[in-house]
Amino acid sequence: MIKKIVQNKIISDISNNKVFSIVTYTVLFTVSLVMTVLNIITSKGFLTVATGVFALLCAVNVLLALKDGITTSIAKFLFAVEVLCLFTFFLVSGNPDGFSAIWICMLPSIGMTFFNRRRGTLLCIAMLFILIFFLWLPYGQTLLMYDYTSTFKMRFPVLFVAFHILAFFLETLRHNAYEETKRIQEHYKELSIRDQLTRVFNRQGMYSALEKDERYIGVKNMGVAIFDIDNFKSINDKYGHNAGDIVLVKFAEILKLNLNAIICRWGGEEFVVVFCSDTIKQSDFNNVIKSFENHEFISGENRFNVTASVGVYTESGFDISKIENLVSNADEALYHAKNTGKNKVVYYSDLNKKS
């Protein structure tokens, strides 16, 4: 399963970044260059110039696509213009019974794959308008160098639209596959940073949130609180592990409801909360303890209440690299809370005052 996910990720990356753009431009440059050489050998005249210019522009697009940002957008815009020009050149001077006709009909699929379904369809509509315009004006009133038959004037637009429909269908399949791959990737990413029982962060998720959450970047007045469910082992022993899981899930819900902070299940029955000390007060911790204490748990025919203890440490010079030290100090405060009656909030700073 993991191997398949990695393979899908590689495919989706190739289909949605500059690698795909560069490969597309390079392939088209190569094809156009070969066609230019063949046109020179067979003395195609005007068509030789058209394919030569297209090859040159594709080479320019390769250079633009090598860079990120606006140059990539410019390259795509130029490519759309190039496709329309090439389409017109082939329609005007190409042989409808030869390779040119096939090339013209394949252009919608190129545009569909390269741009996306909406923009690819707009490009196809523009090409179809050009196609109908040139085909259905009387011969001699346009630039057409070939007198198309009435049958061809009917068959060619239908074939062109058929290619577009096929390209749209294939692009829809590719897009859906990409979205499904993306969804799977997001799911597995979520699994890697979330505790599967309580749905709060695990340790890895907590560190990641501290590095990426804008609310905490650059903030110095931070704090760490460690919550520990009192007598949790006896709950598992007396009521079963299912009851213990219910207690853990409910406690996580109470934490999320009362605290605007990063909440992490540290392990077992312990939860670590990292918060901005300017936004959370001791009364918020007291509300968590009280709400948890007042909640009645039901396991089979048993009804019981549970309490929790909290150790808190605040730091005015917070540094994410020292998070373990903050947790250690909060744990010391928690230890004091557990050994002086439980079901209370103890600040590390108060321990220093007493000593």
mmCIF file of C-alpha atoms in Angstrom:
data_model
loop_
_atom_site.group_PDB
_atom_site.id
_atom_site.type_symbol
_atom_site.label_atom_id
_atom_site.label_comp_id
_atom_site.label_asym_id
_atom_site.label_seq_id
_atom_site.Cartn_x
_atom_site.Cartn_y
_atom_site.Cartn_z
ATOM 1 C CA MET A 1 0.000 0.000 0.000
ATOM 2 C CA ILE A 2 2.805 2.406 0.965
ATOM 3 C CA LYS A 3 4.665 1.576 -2.259
ATOM 4 C CA LYS A 4 1.549 2.394 -4.269
ATOM 5 C CA ILE A 5 1.125 5.704 -2.455
ATOM 6 C CA VAL A 6 4.741 6.653 -3.202
ATOM 7 C CA GLN A 7 4.277 5.737 -6.881
ATOM 8 C CA ASN A 8 1.080 7.810 -7.069
ATOM 9 C CA LYS A 9 2.858 10.736 -5.446
ATOM 10 C CA ILE A 10 5.630 10.598 -8.044
ATOM 11 C CA ILE A 11 3.057 10.512 -10.848
ATOM 12 C CA SER A 12 1.068 13.409 -9.376
ATOM 13 C CA ASP A 13 4.235 15.491 -8.882
ATOM 14 C CA ILE A 14 5.297 14.945 -12.483
ATOM 15 C CA SER A 15 1.809 15.908 -13.684
ATOM 16 C CA ASN A 16 1.576 19.083 -11.647
ATOM 17 C CA ASN A 17 4.938 20.831 -11.543
ATOM 18 C CA LYS A 18 7.527 22.334 -13.815
ATOM 19 C CA VAL A 19 9.013 18.909 -14.632
ATOM 20 C CA PHE A 20 5.903 18.128 -16.679
ATOM 21 C CA SER A 21 6.079 21.546 -18.373
ATOM 22 C CA ILE A 22 9.729 21.134 -19.295
ATOM 23 C CA VAL A 23 9.162 17.604 -20.631
ATOM 24 C CA THR A 24 6.171 18.792 -22.697
ATOM 25 C CA TYR A 25 8.066 21.705 -24.231
ATOM 26 C CA THR A 26 11.100 19.514 -24.936
ATOM 27 C CA VAL A 27 9.034 16.818 -26.656
ATOM 28 C CA LEU A 28 7.191 19.392 -28.765
ATOM 29 C CA PHE A 29 10.474 21.108 -29.610
ATOM 30 C CA THR A 30 11.945 17.789 -30.775
ATOM 31 C CA VAL A 31 8.860 16.883 -32.839
ATOM 32 C CA SER A 32 8.677 20.347 -34.399
ATOM 33 C CA LEU A 33 12.390 20.312 -35.198
ATOM 34 C CA VAL A 34 12.094 16.934 -36.937
ATOM 35 C CA MET A 35 9.064 18.160 -38.889
ATOM 36 C CA THR A 36 10.966 21.294 -39.879
ATOM 37 C CA VAL A 37 13.822 19.220 -41.251
ATOM 38 C CA LEU A 38 11.354 17.020 -43.167
ATOM 39 C CA ASN A 39 9.598 20.105 -44.538
ATOM 40 C CA ILE A 40 12.932 21.506 -45.713
ATOM 41 C CA ILE A 41 13.721 18.228 -47.485
ATOM 42 C CA THR A 42 10.275 18.111 -49.141
ATOM 43 C CA SER A 43 10.238 21.867 -49.898
ATOM 44 C CA LYS A 44 7.074 22.708 -47.946
ATOM 45 C CA GLY A 45 7.816 26.434 -48.026
ATOM 46 C CA PHE A 46 5.492 28.356 -45.721
ATOM 47 C CA LEU A 47 4.899 25.272 -43.545
ATOM 48 C CA THR A 48 8.659 24.970 -42.957
ATOM 49 C CA VAL A 49 8.717 28.474 -41.504
ATOM 50 C CA ALA A 50 5.707 27.695 -39.287
ATOM 51 C CA THR A 51 7.213 24.549 -37.778
ATOM 52 C CA GLY A 52 10.610 26.226 -37.432
ATOM 53 C CA VAL A 53 9.148 29.172 -35.511
ATOM 54 C CA PHE A 54 7.170 26.787 -33.306
ATOM 55 C CA ALA A 55 10.325 24.794 -32.535
ATOM 56 C CA LEU A 56 12.151 27.997 -31.618
ATOM 57 C CA LEU A 57 9.350 29.179 -29.325
ATOM 58 C CA CYS A 58 9.197 25.777 -27.606
ATOM 59 C CA ALA A 59 12.933 26.061 -26.943
ATOM 60 C CA VAL A 60 12.322 29.479 -25.364
ATOM 61 C CA ASN A 61 9.567 27.963 -23.239
ATOM 62 C CA VAL A 62 11.951 25.294 -21.978
ATOM 63 C CA LEU A 63 14.234 28.055 -20.683
ATOM 64 C CA LEU A 64 11.321 29.932 -19.109
ATOM 65 C CA ALA A 65 9.958 26.795 -17.449
ATOM 66 C CA LEU A 66 13.313 26.092 -15.816
ATOM 67 C CA LYS A 67 12.566 28.988 -13.494
ATOM 68 C CA ASP A 68 9.671 29.165 -11.043
ATOM 69 C CA GLY A 69 7.163 31.942 -10.542
ATOM 70 C CA ILE A 70 5.899 34.271 -13.244
ATOM 71 C CA THR A 71 8.151 32.837 -15.968
ATOM 72 C CA THR A 72 6.235 29.563 -15.777
ATOM 73 C CA SER A 73 2.937 31.429 -16.283
ATOM 74 C CA ILE A 74 4.430 33.361 -19.207
ATOM 75 C CA ALA A 75 5.618 30.099 -20.727
ATOM 76 C CA LYS A 76 2.131 28.609 -20.515
ATOM 77 C CA PHE A 77 0.570 31.723 -22.033
ATOM 78 C CA LEU A 78 3.063 31.641 -24.898
ATOM 79 C CA PHE A 79 2.376 27.972 -25.369
ATOM 80 C CA ALA A 80 -1.369 28.639 -25.773
ATOM 81 C CA VAL A 81 -0.589 31.279 -28.406
ATOM 82 C CA GLU A 82 1.847 28.909 -30.111
ATOM 83 C CA VAL A 83 -0.729 26.118 -30.242
ATOM 84 C CA LEU A 84 -3.285 28.426 -31.849
ATOM 85 C CA CYS A 85 -0.714 29.672 -34.381
ATOM 86 C CA LEU A 86 0.511 26.177 -35.208
ATOM 87 C CA PHE A 87 -3.052 24.968 -35.550
ATOM 88 C CA THR A 88 -3.807 27.784 -37.990
ATOM 89 C CA PHE A 89 -0.585 27.187 -39.986
ATOM 90 C CA PHE A 90 -1.290 23.491 -40.393
ATOM 91 C CA LEU A 91 -4.903 24.116 -41.302
ATOM 92 C CA VAL A 92 -3.932 26.712 -43.894
ATOM 93 C CA SER A 93 -1.022 24.950 -45.555
ATOM 94 C CA GLY A 94 -1.058 21.309 -44.433
ATOM 95 C CA ASN A 95 -2.110 18.202 -46.261
ATOM 96 C CA PRO A 96 -5.439 17.100 -44.718
ATOM 97 C CA ASP A 97 -4.850 13.499 -45.659
ATOM 98 C CA GLY A 98 -1.407 13.296 -44.075
ATOM 99 C CA PHE A 99 0.281 13.698 -40.719
ATOM 100 C CA SER A 100 -0.895 17.294 -40.434
ATOM 101 C CA ALA A 101 -4.520 16.274 -39.970
ATOM 102 C CA ILE A 102 -3.613 13.879 -37.168
ATOM 103 C CA TRP A 103 -1.447 16.540 -35.538
ATOM 104 C CA ILE A 104 -4.274 19.061 -35.662
ATOM 105 C CA CYS A 105 -6.702 16.631 -34.044
ATOM 106 C CA MET A 106 -4.186 15.819 -31.300
ATOM 107 C CA LEU A 107 -3.709 19.443 -30.278
ATOM 108 C CA PRO A 108 -6.838 19.491 -28.058
ATOM 109 C CA SER A 109 -5.443 16.612 -26.010
ATOM 110 C CA ILE A 110 -2.146 18.461 -25.590
ATOM 111 C CA GLY A 111 -3.926 21.591 -24.404
ATOM 112 C CA MET A 112 -6.225 19.614 -22.101
ATOM 113 C CA THR A 113 -3.372 17.773 -20.414
ATOM 114 C CA PHE A 114 -1.153 20.820 -20.179
ATOM 115 C CA PHE A 115 -3.520 23.507 -18.893
ATOM 116 C CA ASN A 116 -6.417 21.705 -17.102
ATOM 117 C CA ARG A 117 -9.932 20.906 -18.239
ATOM 118 C CA ARG A 118 -11.402 24.412 -18.140
ATOM 119 C CA ARG A 119 -8.560 26.234 -19.891
ATOM 120 C CA GLY A 120 -7.988 23.301 -22.220
ATOM 121 C CA THR A 121 -11.638 23.456 -23.278
ATOM 122 C CA LEU A 122 -11.389 27.204 -23.901
ATOM 123 C CA LEU A 123 -8.324 26.613 -26.055
ATOM 124 C CA CYS A 124 -10.180 23.874 -27.944
ATOM 125 C CA ILE A 125 -13.174 26.146 -28.544
ATOM 126 C CA ALA A 126 -10.833 28.788 -29.973
ATOM 127 C CA MET A 127 -9.277 26.165 -32.272
ATOM 128 C CA LEU A 128 -12.717 24.915 -33.316
ATOM 129 C CA PHE A 129 -13.771 28.466 -34.164
ATOM 130 C CA ILE A 130 -10.656 28.883 -36.340
ATOM 131 C CA LEU A 131 -11.310 25.499 -37.944
ATOM 132 C CA ILE A 132 -14.916 26.287 -38.888
ATOM 133 C CA PHE A 133 -13.977 29.809 -40.015
ATOM 134 C CA PHE A 134 -11.382 28.582 -42.507
ATOM 135 C CA LEU A 135 -13.238 25.493 -43.679
ATOM 136 C CA TRP A 136 -16.598 27.040 -44.400
ATOM 137 C CA LEU A 137 -15.544 30.221 -46.127
ATOM 138 C CA PRO A 138 -15.450 29.743 -49.915
ATOM 139 C CA TYR A 139 -12.077 28.636 -51.247
ATOM 140 C CA GLY A 140 -10.031 31.608 -52.419
ATOM 141 C CA GLN A 141 -11.481 34.036 -49.816
ATOM 142 C CA THR A 142 -9.130 32.859 -47.050
ATOM 143 C CA LEU A 143 -5.482 31.855 -46.736
ATOM 144 C CA LEU A 144 -6.280 28.198 -47.366
ATOM 145 C CA MET A 145 -3.858 26.549 -49.764
ATOM 146 C CA TYR A 146 -5.979 23.457 -50.225
ATOM 147 C CA ASP A 147 -9.531 23.087 -51.498
ATOM 148 C CA TYR A 148 -11.222 20.886 -48.908
ATOM 149 C CA THR A 149 -14.116 18.693 -50.020
ATOM 150 C CA SER A 150 -17.591 19.047 -48.498
ATOM 151 C CA THR A 151 -17.240 15.625 -46.891
ATOM 152 C CA PHE A 152 -13.981 16.644 -45.280
ATOM 153 C CA LYS A 153 -15.524 19.911 -44.023
ATOM 154 C CA MET A 154 -18.094 17.812 -42.163
ATOM 155 C CA ARG A 155 -15.826 14.980 -41.053
ATOM 156 C CA PHE A 156 -12.848 16.988 -39.818
ATOM 157 C CA PRO A 157 -14.663 19.167 -37.210
ATOM 158 C CA VAL A 158 -16.429 16.053 -35.891
ATOM 159 C CA LEU A 159 -13.092 14.266 -35.594
ATOM 160 C CA PHE A 160 -11.582 17.291 -33.892
ATOM 161 C CA VAL A 161 -14.408 17.449 -31.324
ATOM 162 C CA ALA A 162 -14.147 13.684 -30.777
ATOM 163 C CA PHE A 163 -10.470 14.078 -29.901
ATOM 164 C CA HIS A 164 -11.366 16.843 -27.472
ATOM 165 C CA ILE A 165 -14.037 14.710 -25.774
ATOM 166 C CA LEU A 166 -11.563 11.846 -25.446
ATOM 167 C CA ALA A 167 -8.928 14.198 -24.039
ATOM 168 C CA PHE A 168 -11.475 15.663 -21.595
ATOM 169 C CA PHE A 169 -12.422 12.173 -20.424
ATOM 170 C CA LEU A 170 -8.786 11.107 -19.952
ATOM 171 C CA GLU A 171 -7.932 14.354 -18.170
ATOM 172 C CA THR A 172 -10.921 13.848 -15.868
ATOM 173 C CA LEU A 173 -9.618 10.389 -14.981
ATOM 174 C CA ARG A 174 -6.140 11.792 -14.369
ATOM 175 C CA HIS A 175 -7.522 14.652 -12.268
ATOM 176 C CA ASN A 176 -9.655 12.308 -10.173
ATOM 177 C CA ALA A 177 -6.683 10.000 -9.668
ATOM 178 C CA TYR A 178 -4.579 12.972 -8.599
ATOM 179 C CA GLU A 179 -7.231 14.192 -6.153
ATOM 180 C CA GLU A 180 -7.598 10.703 -4.693
ATOM 181 C CA THR A 181 -3.829 10.432 -4.314
ATOM 182 C CA LYS A 182 -3.777 13.838 -2.657
ATOM 183 C CA ARG A 183 -6.576 12.795 -0.308
ATOM 184 C CA ILE A 184 -4.705 9.624 0.663
ATOM 185 C CA GLN A 185 -1.533 11.615 1.248
ATOM 186 C CA GLU A 186 -3.385 14.079 3.484
ATOM 187 C CA HIS A 187 -4.969 11.184 5.354
ATOM 188 C CA TYR A 188 -1.638 9.522 6.055
ATOM 189 C CA LYS A 189 -0.114 12.868 6.975
ATOM 190 C CA GLU A 190 -2.941 13.351 9.467
ATOM 191 C CA LEU A 191 -2.322 9.878 10.865
ATOM 192 C CA SER A 192 1.320 10.737 11.433
ATOM 193 C CA ILE A 193 0.613 13.825 13.552
ATOM 194 C CA ARG A 194 -2.617 12.901 15.382
ATOM 195 C CA ASP A 195 -3.362 10.570 18.258
ATOM 196 C CA GLN A 196 -5.791 8.085 16.769
ATOM 197 C CA LEU A 197 -7.978 7.807 19.866
ATOM 198 C CA THR A 198 -8.404 11.409 21.002
ATOM 199 C CA ARG A 199 -7.642 13.147 17.653
ATOM 200 C CA VAL A 200 -5.415 15.725 19.345
ATOM 201 C CA PHE A 201 -1.767 16.072 18.296
ATOM 202 C CA ASN A 202 0.802 13.444 19.126
ATOM 203 C CA ARG A 203 4.368 14.537 19.959
ATOM 204 C CA GLN A 204 5.403 14.855 16.326
ATOM 205 C CA GLY A 205 2.268 16.859 15.582
ATOM 206 C CA MET A 206 2.926 19.191 18.509
ATOM 207 C CA TYR A 207 6.447 20.011 17.302
ATOM 208 C CA SER A 208 5.163 20.522 13.775
ATOM 209 C CA ALA A 209 2.377 22.839 14.982
ATOM 210 C CA LEU A 210 4.838 24.925 17.001
ATOM 211 C CA GLU A 211 6.972 25.420 13.898
ATOM 212 C CA LYS A 212 4.119 26.214 11.492
ATOM 213 C CA ASP A 213 1.275 27.796 13.504
ATOM 214 C CA GLU A 214 1.507 31.569 12.987
ATOM 215 C CA ARG A 215 -0.035 32.193 16.416
ATOM 216 C CA TYR A 216 3.114 30.905 18.092
ATOM 217 C CA ILE A 217 5.902 31.919 15.724
ATOM 218 C CA GLY A 218 8.084 34.553 17.346
ATOM 219 C CA VAL A 219 6.035 34.612 20.569
ATOM 220 C CA LYS A 220 8.207 34.670 23.695
ATOM 221 C CA ASN A 221 5.629 34.564 26.500
ATOM 222 C CA MET A 222 4.728 30.898 26.299
ATOM 223 C CA GLY A 223 3.720 28.236 28.751
ATOM 224 C CA VAL A 224 3.434 24.475 29.053
ATOM 225 C CA ALA A 225 0.819 22.637 31.100
ATOM 226 C CA ILE A 226 0.776 18.908 31.742
ATOM 227 C CA PHE A 227 -2.570 17.346 32.595
ATOM 228 C CA ASP A 228 -2.654 13.916 34.181
ATOM 229 C CA ILE A 229 -5.867 11.961 34.820
ATOM 230 C CA ASP A 230 -5.924 10.900 38.457
ATOM 231 C CA ASN A 231 -6.025 7.169 39.275
ATOM 232 C CA PHE A 232 -6.322 6.265 35.610
ATOM 233 C CA LYS A 233 -4.866 2.776 36.081
ATOM 234 C CA SER A 234 -7.554 1.927 38.618
ATOM 235 C CA ILE A 235 -10.224 3.009 36.099
ATOM 236 C CA ASN A 236 -8.862 0.537 33.554
ATOM 237 C CA ASP A 237 -8.600 -2.183 36.183
ATOM 238 C CA LYS A 238 -12.063 -1.628 37.623
ATOM 239 C CA TYR A 239 -14.168 -0.713 34.588
ATOM 240 C CA GLY A 240 -12.097 -1.992 31.661
ATOM 241 C CA HIS A 241 -9.950 -0.394 28.967
ATOM 242 C CA ASN A 242 -12.999 0.688 26.980
ATOM 243 C CA ALA A 243 -14.025 2.878 29.912
ATOM 244 C CA GLY A 244 -10.485 4.256 30.017
ATOM 245 C CA ASP A 245 -10.692 5.149 26.323
ATOM 246 C CA ILE A 246 -14.003 6.958 26.923
ATOM 247 C CA VAL A 247 -12.378 8.991 29.696
ATOM 248 C CA LEU A 248 -9.419 9.939 27.482
ATOM 249 C CA VAL A 249 -11.642 11.025 24.585
ATOM 250 C CA LYS A 250 -13.854 13.124 26.850
ATOM 251 C CA PHE A 251 -10.892 14.760 28.538
ATOM 252 C CA ALA A 252 -9.444 15.725 25.137
ATOM 253 C CA GLU A 253 -12.803 17.252 24.179
ATOM 254 C CA ILE A 254 -12.866 19.320 27.379
ATOM 255 C CA LEU A 255 -9.326 20.548 26.733
ATOM 256 C CA LYS A 256 -10.185 21.626 23.191
ATOM 257 C CA LEU A 257 -13.375 23.318 24.375
ATOM 258 C CA ASN A 258 -11.741 25.369 27.129
ATOM 259 C CA LEU A 259 -8.209 26.103 25.932
ATOM 260 C CA ASN A 260 -7.047 27.993 22.852
ATOM 261 C CA ALA A 261 -3.718 26.185 22.608
ATOM 262 C CA ILE A 262 -1.747 23.346 21.030
ATOM 263 C CA ILE A 263 -2.995 20.166 22.688
ATOM 264 C CA CYS A 264 -0.994 16.969 22.585
ATOM 265 C CA ARG A 265 -1.482 13.524 24.041
ATOM 266 C CA TRP A 266 1.973 13.044 25.499
ATOM 267 C CA GLY A 267 1.489 9.407 26.357
ATOM 268 C CA GLY A 268 -0.854 7.224 28.392
ATOM 269 C CA GLU A 269 -3.158 9.500 30.409
ATOM 270 C CA GLU A 270 -0.934 12.597 30.120
ATOM 271 C CA PHE A 271 -1.726 15.571 27.914
ATOM 272 C CA VAL A 272 0.666 18.450 27.183
ATOM 273 C CA VAL A 273 -0.757 21.877 26.377
ATOM 274 C CA VAL A 274 1.465 24.594 24.866
ATOM 275 C CA PHE A 275 -0.096 28.057 25.082
ATOM 276 C CA CYS A 276 0.517 31.791 24.893
ATOM 277 C CA SER A 277 0.664 32.891 28.506
ATOM 278 C CA ASP A 278 -1.039 36.175 27.588
ATOM 279 C CA THR A 279 -4.204 34.408 26.406
ATOM 280 C CA ILE A 280 -4.732 31.673 29.020
ATOM 281 C CA LYS A 281 -5.173 32.292 32.748
ATOM 282 C CA GLN A 282 -5.252 29.979 35.748
ATOM 283 C CA SER A 283 -9.041 30.229 35.742
ATOM 284 C CA ASP A 284 -9.049 28.494 32.340
ATOM 285 C CA PHE A 285 -7.167 25.544 33.824
ATOM 286 C CA ASN A 286 -9.540 25.516 36.788
ATOM 287 C CA ASN A 287 -12.496 25.363 34.379
ATOM 288 C CA VAL A 288 -10.978 22.305 32.708
ATOM 289 C CA ILE A 289 -10.504 20.573 36.056
ATOM 290 C CA LYS A 290 -14.003 21.452 37.232
ATOM 291 C CA SER A 291 -15.711 20.443 33.973
ATOM 292 C CA PHE A 292 -13.910 17.122 33.989
ATOM 293 C CA GLU A 293 -14.708 16.476 37.641
ATOM 294 C CA ASN A 294 -18.410 17.236 37.135
ATOM 295 C CA HIS A 295 -18.797 14.948 34.116
ATOM 296 C CA GLU A 296 -20.384 11.604 34.975
ATOM 297 C CA PHE A 297 -19.005 8.658 33.028
ATOM 298 C CA ILE A 298 -21.102 5.592 32.278
ATOM 299 C CA SER A 299 -19.606 2.178 31.570
ATOM 300 C CA GLY A 300 -22.188 -0.588 31.475
ATOM 301 C CA GLU A 301 -24.070 -0.354 34.749
ATOM 302 C CA ASN A 302 -21.288 1.620 36.401
ATOM 303 C CA ARG A 303 -21.311 5.361 36.923
ATOM 304 C CA PHE A 304 -18.229 7.181 38.082
ATOM 305 C CA ASN A 305 -16.448 10.531 38.165
ATOM 306 C CA VAL A 306 -12.813 11.275 37.433
ATOM 307 C CA THR A 307 -10.460 14.094 38.404
ATOM 308 C CA ALA A 308 -7.242 15.432 36.903
ATOM 309 C CA SER A 309 -4.161 17.290 38.081
ATOM 310 C CA VAL A 310 -2.181 19.981 36.280
ATOM 311 C CA GLY A 311 1.378 21.258 36.396
ATOM 312 C CA VAL A 312 2.095 24.578 34.693
ATOM 313 C CA TYR A 313 5.301 26.306 33.710
ATOM 314 C CA THR A 314 5.533 29.676 31.909
ATOM 315 C CA GLU A 315 8.555 31.112 30.136
ATOM 316 C CA SER A 316 9.159 34.725 29.076
ATOM 317 C CA GLY A 317 11.965 33.765 26.662
ATOM 318 C CA PHE A 318 10.406 30.816 24.887
ATOM 319 C CA ASP A 319 12.604 28.854 22.512
ATOM 320 C CA ILE A 320 11.178 25.841 20.687
ATOM 321 C CA SER A 321 14.523 24.069 20.951
ATOM 322 C CA LYS A 322 14.111 24.080 24.748
ATOM 323 C CA ILE A 323 10.571 22.697 24.768
ATOM 324 C CA GLU A 324 11.746 19.556 26.573
ATOM 325 C CA ASN A 325 13.027 21.706 29.463
ATOM 326 C CA LEU A 326 9.662 23.464 29.697
ATOM 327 C CA VAL A 327 7.869 20.128 29.760
ATOM 328 C CA SER A 328 10.250 18.899 32.440
ATOM 329 C CA ASN A 329 9.523 21.914 34.657
ATOM 330 C CA ALA A 330 5.768 21.534 34.120
ATOM 331 C CA ASP A 331 6.110 17.861 34.996
ATOM 332 C CA GLU A 332 7.778 18.795 38.271
ATOM 333 C CA ALA A 333 4.808 21.022 39.092
ATOM 334 C CA LEU A 334 2.470 18.173 38.153
ATOM 335 C CA TYR A 335 4.352 15.820 40.447
ATOM 336 C CA HIS A 336 3.768 18.243 43.300
ATOM 337 C CA ALA A 337 0.042 18.469 42.449
ATOM 338 C CA LYS A 338 -0.302 14.674 42.430
ATOM 339 C CA ASN A 339 1.404 14.356 45.794
ATOM 340 C CA THR A 340 -0.515 17.099 47.588
ATOM 341 C CA GLY A 341 -4.079 15.956 47.113
ATOM 342 C CA LYS A 342 -4.556 15.786 43.308
ATOM 343 C CA ASN A 343 -7.389 17.494 41.395
ATOM 344 C CA LYS A 344 -5.580 20.838 41.445
ATOM 345 C CA VAL A 345 -3.467 23.258 39.401
ATOM 346 C CA VAL A 346 0.114 23.873 40.522
ATOM 347 C CA TYR A 347 2.460 26.428 38.972
ATOM 348 C CA TYR A 348 6.188 25.775 38.851
ATOM 349 C CA SER A 349 6.813 29.370 39.958
ATOM 350 C CA ASP A 350 4.884 28.717 43.183
ATOM 351 C CA LEU A 351 7.217 25.833 44.019
ATOM 352 C CA ASN A 352 10.206 28.162 43.846
ATOM 353 C CA LYS A 353 8.507 30.674 46.108
ATOM 354 C CA LYS A 354 7.846 28.007 48.734
ATOM 355 C CA SER A 355 11.404 26.777 48.606
#
